[in-house]
mmCIF file of C-alpha atoms in Angstrom:
data_model
loop_
_atom_site.group_PDB
_atom_site.id
_atom_site.type_symbol
_atom_site.label_atom_id
_atom_site.label_comp_id
_atom_site.label_asym_id
_atom_site.label_seq_id
_atom_site.Cartn_x
_atom_site.Cartn_y
_atom_site.Cartn_z
ATOM 1 C CA MET A 21 0.000 0.000 0.000
ATOM 2 C CA THR A 22 1.187 3.517 -0.743
ATOM 3 C CA LYS A 23 3.116 5.429 1.909
ATOM 4 C CA ASN A 24 2.856 8.868 0.280
ATOM 5 C CA ARG A 25 1.512 12.049 1.854
ATOM 6 C CA LEU A 26 -2.027 11.313 0.696
ATOM 7 C CA PHE A 27 -2.438 8.830 3.545
ATOM 8 C CA TYR A 28 -0.491 10.660 6.219
ATOM 9 C CA ASN A 29 -1.863 9.816 9.686
ATOM 10 C CA ILE A 30 -4.223 7.160 8.275
ATOM 11 C CA GLU A 31 -3.781 3.544 9.338
ATOM 12 C CA GLU A 32 -2.745 1.218 6.541
ATOM 13 C CA LYS A 33 -5.668 -1.108 7.215
ATOM 14 C CA GLU A 34 -8.052 1.767 6.492
ATOM 15 C CA GLN A 35 -6.468 2.713 3.183
ATOM 16 C CA ALA A 36 -7.880 -0.085 1.026
ATOM 17 C CA SER A 37 -11.482 0.650 1.971
ATOM 18 C CA MET A 38 -10.942 4.369 1.441
ATOM 19 C CA LEU A 39 -9.448 3.834 -2.011
ATOM 20 C CA HIS A 40 -12.503 1.800 -2.942
ATOM 21 C CA CYS A 41 -14.760 4.509 -1.548
ATOM 22 C CA PHE A 42 -12.988 7.188 -3.603
ATOM 23 C CA HIS A 43 -13.112 5.111 -6.802
ATOM 24 C CA SER A 44 -9.313 5.015 -6.905
ATOM 25 C CA MET A 45 -7.392 3.266 -9.670
ATOM 26 C CA MET A 46 -3.758 3.032 -10.755
ATOM 27 C CA LYS A 47 -2.262 3.038 -14.261
ATOM 28 C CA ASN A 48 1.260 2.463 -15.560
ATOM 29 C CA TYR A 49 2.876 4.725 -18.169
ATOM 30 C CA SER A 50 6.096 4.507 -20.149
ATOM 31 C CA ASP A 51 8.685 7.265 -20.438
ATOM 32 C CA GLY A 52 7.427 9.916 -22.895
ATOM 33 C CA GLU A 53 3.829 8.667 -22.907
ATOM 34 C CA ILE A 54 0.978 11.165 -22.524
ATOM 35 C CA ILE A 55 -0.717 10.507 -19.200
ATOM 36 C CA CYS A 56 -3.718 12.753 -19.702
ATOM 37 C CA PHE A 57 -5.107 15.863 -21.354
ATOM 38 C CA TYR A 58 -6.437 18.591 -19.081
ATOM 39 C CA SER A 59 -9.380 18.994 -21.445
ATOM 40 C CA SER A 60 -10.645 15.563 -20.359
ATOM 41 C CA GLN A 61 -13.866 15.903 -18.396
ATOM 42 C CA ASP A 62 -13.232 12.987 -16.034
ATOM 43 C CA MET A 63 -9.522 13.117 -15.249
ATOM 44 C CA GLY A 64 -10.098 13.620 -11.513
ATOM 45 C CA ILE A 65 -7.042 14.080 -9.319
ATOM 46 C CA GLY A 66 -3.796 12.324 -10.201
ATOM 47 C CA ILE A 67 -1.024 11.412 -7.765
ATOM 48 C CA VAL A 68 2.411 10.219 -8.832
ATOM 49 C CA GLU A 69 2.986 6.914 -7.044
ATOM 50 C CA LYS A 70 6.284 6.069 -8.763
ATOM 51 C CA GLY A 71 8.526 7.814 -11.288
ATOM 52 C CA THR A 72 8.314 11.381 -12.578
ATOM 53 C CA ALA A 73 6.101 13.382 -14.936
ATOM 54 C CA CYS A 74 5.721 16.912 -16.323
ATOM 55 C CA VAL A 75 2.752 19.223 -16.829
ATOM 56 C CA ILE A 76 3.300 20.785 -20.248
ATOM 57 C CA HIS A 77 1.708 23.750 -22.016
ATOM 58 C CA ASN A 78 1.766 23.140 -25.776
ATOM 59 C CA LEU A 79 1.303 26.033 -28.206
ATOM 60 C CA PRO A 80 -0.075 25.787 -31.768
ATOM 61 C CA SER A 81 3.317 27.011 -33.011
ATOM 62 C CA GLY A 82 4.885 23.798 -31.740
ATOM 63 C CA SER A 83 6.759 25.376 -28.845
ATOM 64 C CA ARG A 84 6.100 24.198 -25.327
ATOM 65 C CA THR A 85 6.681 25.228 -21.729
ATOM 66 C CA ILE A 86 7.063 22.854 -18.801
ATOM 67 C CA LEU A 87 4.726 24.182 -16.133
ATOM 68 C CA GLU A 88 5.640 21.654 -13.465
ATOM 69 C CA HIS A 89 7.978 18.788 -12.737
ATOM 70 C CA LEU A 90 6.130 16.106 -10.765
ATOM 71 C CA GLU A 91 7.885 13.630 -8.492
ATOM 72 C CA GLU A 92 6.635 10.797 -6.283
ATOM 73 C CA GLY A 93 3.827 12.017 -4.045
ATOM 74 C CA ASP A 94 3.021 15.072 -6.183
ATOM 75 C CA ILE A 95 -0.550 15.808 -7.207
ATOM 76 C CA PHE A 96 -2.052 17.182 -10.432
ATOM 77 C CA GLY A 97 -5.477 17.950 -11.867
ATOM 78 C CA GLN A 98 -7.680 20.502 -13.571
ATOM 79 C CA LEU A 99 -8.346 22.503 -10.391
ATOM 80 C CA PHE A 100 -4.765 23.863 -10.496
ATOM 81 C CA TYR A 101 -5.058 25.442 -13.961
ATOM 82 C CA PHE A 102 -8.765 26.201 -14.235
ATOM 83 C CA HIS A 103 -8.090 29.612 -15.861
ATOM 84 C CA ALA A 104 -5.817 28.180 -18.569
ATOM 85 C CA ALA A 105 -6.761 26.878 -22.014
ATOM 86 C CA LYS A 106 -7.046 23.242 -20.924
ATOM 87 C CA GLU A 107 -6.882 21.864 -24.457
ATOM 88 C CA ASN A 108 -3.244 22.984 -24.608
ATOM 89 C CA ILE A 109 -2.148 21.334 -21.340
ATOM 90 C CA THR A 110 -1.001 17.732 -21.032
ATOM 91 C CA VAL A 111 0.714 15.595 -18.432
ATOM 92 C CA GLU A 112 3.548 13.479 -19.837
ATOM 93 C CA ALA A 113 5.655 10.766 -18.226
ATOM 94 C CA ALA A 114 9.268 11.922 -17.754
ATOM 95 C CA SER A 115 10.195 8.345 -16.813
ATOM 96 C CA ASP A 116 8.328 5.082 -16.418
ATOM 97 C CA CYS A 117 5.727 5.907 -13.798
ATOM 98 C CA VAL A 118 2.635 4.802 -11.912
ATOM 99 C CA ILE A 119 -0.258 7.224 -11.438
ATOM 100 C CA ARG A 120 -3.098 6.866 -8.952
ATOM 101 C CA TYR A 121 -6.399 8.541 -9.861
ATOM 102 C CA ILE A 122 -9.032 9.647 -7.364
ATOM 103 C CA ASP A 123 -12.505 10.806 -8.314
ATOM 104 C CA TYR A 124 -12.740 14.499 -7.399
ATOM 105 C CA GLU A 125 -16.476 14.486 -6.640
ATOM 106 C CA HIS A 126 -16.099 11.654 -4.129
ATOM 107 C CA LEU A 127 -13.254 13.495 -2.471
ATOM 108 C CA ILE A 128 -15.063 16.771 -1.813
ATOM 109 C CA LYS A 129 -18.388 15.201 -0.782
ATOM 110 C CA ARG A 130 -18.949 13.341 2.459
ATOM 111 C CA CYS A 131 -19.405 9.663 1.589
ATOM 112 C CA GLY A 132 -22.459 7.689 2.641
ATOM 113 C CA ASN A 133 -20.319 5.384 4.757
ATOM 114 C CA ALA A 134 -19.086 8.364 6.795
ATOM 115 C CA CYS A 135 -15.494 7.084 6.733
ATOM 116 C CA ALA A 136 -13.710 8.031 9.934
ATOM 117 C CA HIS A 137 -10.605 9.093 8.014
ATOM 118 C CA HIS A 138 -12.334 11.056 5.253
ATOM 119 C CA SER A 139 -11.600 14.395 6.938
ATOM 120 C CA GLN A 140 -7.942 13.446 7.434
ATOM 121 C CA LEU A 141 -7.563 12.532 3.778
ATOM 122 C CA VAL A 142 -9.175 15.807 2.671
ATOM 123 C CA SER A 143 -6.790 17.684 4.982
ATOM 124 C CA ASN A 144 -3.854 15.824 3.442
ATOM 125 C CA VAL A 145 -4.995 16.768 -0.062
ATOM 126 C CA LEU A 146 -5.406 20.413 0.952
ATOM 127 C CA LEU A 147 -1.855 20.406 2.325
ATOM 128 C CA MET A 148 -0.594 18.951 -0.957
ATOM 129 C CA VAL A 149 -2.515 21.657 -2.830
ATOM 130 C CA GLN A 150 -0.874 24.305 -0.631
ATOM 131 C CA GLU A 151 2.578 22.933 -1.415
ATOM 132 C CA LYS A 152 1.768 22.813 -5.125
ATOM 133 C CA THR A 153 0.563 26.423 -5.055
ATOM 134 C CA GLN A 154 3.882 27.441 -3.511
ATOM 135 C CA ARG A 155 5.815 25.696 -6.306
ATOM 136 C CA ILE A 156 3.652 27.351 -8.959
ATOM 137 C CA CYS A 157 4.358 30.738 -7.363
ATOM 138 C CA GLU A 158 8.081 29.962 -7.366
ATOM 139 C CA HIS A 159 7.886 29.138 -11.071
ATOM 140 C CA LEU A 160 6.111 32.436 -11.738
ATOM 141 C CA GLU A 161 8.847 34.193 -9.795
ATOM 142 C CA VAL A 162 11.450 32.614 -12.093
ATOM 143 C CA LEU A 163 9.526 33.491 -15.249
ATOM 144 C CA SER A 164 9.164 37.104 -14.079
ATOM 145 C CA GLN A 165 12.938 37.572 -14.467
ATOM 146 C CA ARG A 166 13.804 39.454 -17.656
ATOM 147 C CA SER A 167 16.985 37.767 -18.858
ATOM 148 C CA THR A 168 18.015 34.148 -19.345
ATOM 149 C CA ARG A 169 20.782 34.538 -16.742
ATOM 150 C CA GLU A 170 18.381 35.994 -14.194
ATOM 151 C CA ARG A 171 15.980 33.103 -14.720
ATOM 152 C CA LEU A 172 18.772 30.556 -14.310
ATOM 153 C CA ILE A 173 20.080 32.183 -11.129
ATOM 154 C CA SER A 174 16.588 32.554 -9.674
ATOM 155 C CA TYR A 175 15.771 28.896 -10.336
ATOM 156 C CA PHE A 176 19.120 27.653 -9.036
ATOM 157 C CA HIS A 177 18.617 29.571 -5.789
ATOM 158 C CA ILE A 178 15.166 27.989 -5.379
ATOM 159 C CA LEU A 179 16.641 24.503 -5.834
ATOM 160 C CA ALA A 180 19.465 25.283 -3.400
ATOM 161 C CA ARG A 181 16.958 26.515 -0.831
ATOM 162 C CA GLN A 182 14.825 23.383 -1.249
ATOM 163 C CA LYS A 183 17.836 21.090 -0.798
ATOM 164 C CA GLY A 184 19.401 23.169 1.986
ATOM 165 C CA ARG A 185 22.795 23.260 0.266
ATOM 166 C CA ASN A 186 24.510 24.928 -2.686
ATOM 167 C CA THR A 187 25.015 21.676 -4.613
ATOM 168 C CA PHE A 188 21.973 19.995 -6.163
ATOM 169 C CA LEU A 189 20.825 17.899 -9.102
ATOM 170 C CA LEU A 190 18.641 19.451 -11.776
ATOM 171 C CA PRO A 191 15.328 17.581 -12.070
ATOM 172 C CA PHE A 192 15.450 18.148 -15.856
ATOM 173 C CA THR A 193 17.668 17.456 -18.795
ATOM 174 C CA ILE A 194 19.261 20.630 -20.190
ATOM 175 C CA SER A 195 16.755 20.604 -23.035
ATOM 176 C CA ALA A 196 13.816 20.314 -20.630
ATOM 177 C CA LEU A 197 15.313 23.031 -18.405
ATOM 178 C CA ALA A 198 15.035 25.475 -21.303
ATOM 179 C CA ASP A 199 11.367 24.520 -21.696
ATOM 180 C CA TYR A 200 10.797 25.057 -17.959
ATOM 181 C CA LEU A 201 12.455 28.476 -18.064
ATOM 182 C CA SER A 202 10.742 29.307 -21.365
ATOM 183 C CA VAL A 203 14.009 30.413 -23.007
ATOM 184 C CA ASP A 204 15.898 29.564 -26.191
ATOM 185 C CA ARG A 205 17.945 26.398 -25.634
ATOM 186 C CA SER A 206 21.051 27.576 -27.489
ATOM 187 C CA ALA A 207 21.035 30.937 -25.715
ATOM 188 C CA MET A 208 20.643 29.189 -22.358
ATOM 189 C CA SER A 209 23.569 26.842 -23.071
ATOM 190 C CA ARG A 210 25.758 29.836 -23.956
ATOM 191 C CA GLU A 211 24.717 31.615 -20.764
ATOM 192 C CA LEU A 212 25.523 28.553 -18.654
ATOM 193 C CA GLY A 213 28.972 28.476 -20.264
ATOM 194 C CA LYS A 214 29.538 32.145 -19.394
ATOM 195 C CA MET A 215 28.392 31.606 -15.815
ATOM 196 C CA LYS A 216 30.890 28.744 -15.426
ATOM 197 C CA ASN A 217 33.713 30.830 -16.936
ATOM 198 C CA GLU A 218 32.897 33.714 -14.606
ATOM 199 C CA GLY A 219 33.049 31.449 -11.546
ATOM 200 C CA LEU A 220 29.362 31.798 -10.670
ATOM 201 C CA ILE A 221 28.615 28.077 -10.892
ATOM 202 C CA GLN A 222 30.215 24.696 -11.297
ATOM 203 C CA MET A 223 28.270 22.280 -13.475
ATOM 204 C CA GLU A 224 28.808 18.670 -14.462
ATOM 205 C CA LYS A 225 25.920 17.234 -16.460
ATOM 206 C CA ARG A 226 22.903 17.834 -14.151
ATOM 207 C CA ARG A 227 24.920 18.483 -10.996
ATOM 208 C CA VAL A 228 25.150 22.213 -10.191
ATOM 209 C CA THR A 229 27.030 24.059 -7.452
ATOM 210 C CA LEU A 230 26.430 27.731 -6.721
ATOM 211 C CA LEU A 231 29.700 29.507 -5.947
#
């Protein structure tokens, strides 16, 4: 049974009955596979059980921006981007992954069985939503920077703060990092080279150290 934050403070023996009550199901996806489209009317709430995924905004021009990087225990769903053009937003597997789905209507309504742990589970989801909102705000903070260098530095400082140290691993490939920062990939690579030459960072593949 899952040990993620969804079931924090809920006994394991209670989890199976709750998952049945909330019409929960799990699906496996391969690296690069589309997990869902936000335009789907019945996508519910998704939770990453294993692996990683990305929420991606695709434009008609063919360009795309990574809105979020999702790791184990992270949550996604339409309620987080209800103002956006949902037909342009997808969730894609960034590695082989397992996704658990929960029916949103059953989550927000008190079930007929009056499950003792329903309130705890709703509280856990609200906490996960709060954490997600903070990450979205951090991404907006990065995107508000005017230059490619400023966006890189802003994002690197966020990662360093999250890890509690100046050395960290990027959650993206370099190509995906450019999509997350919404910058030109070649220009970003040149800027990273300049930052290394100027002694601002050390970088080996996805391992970065702020100097």
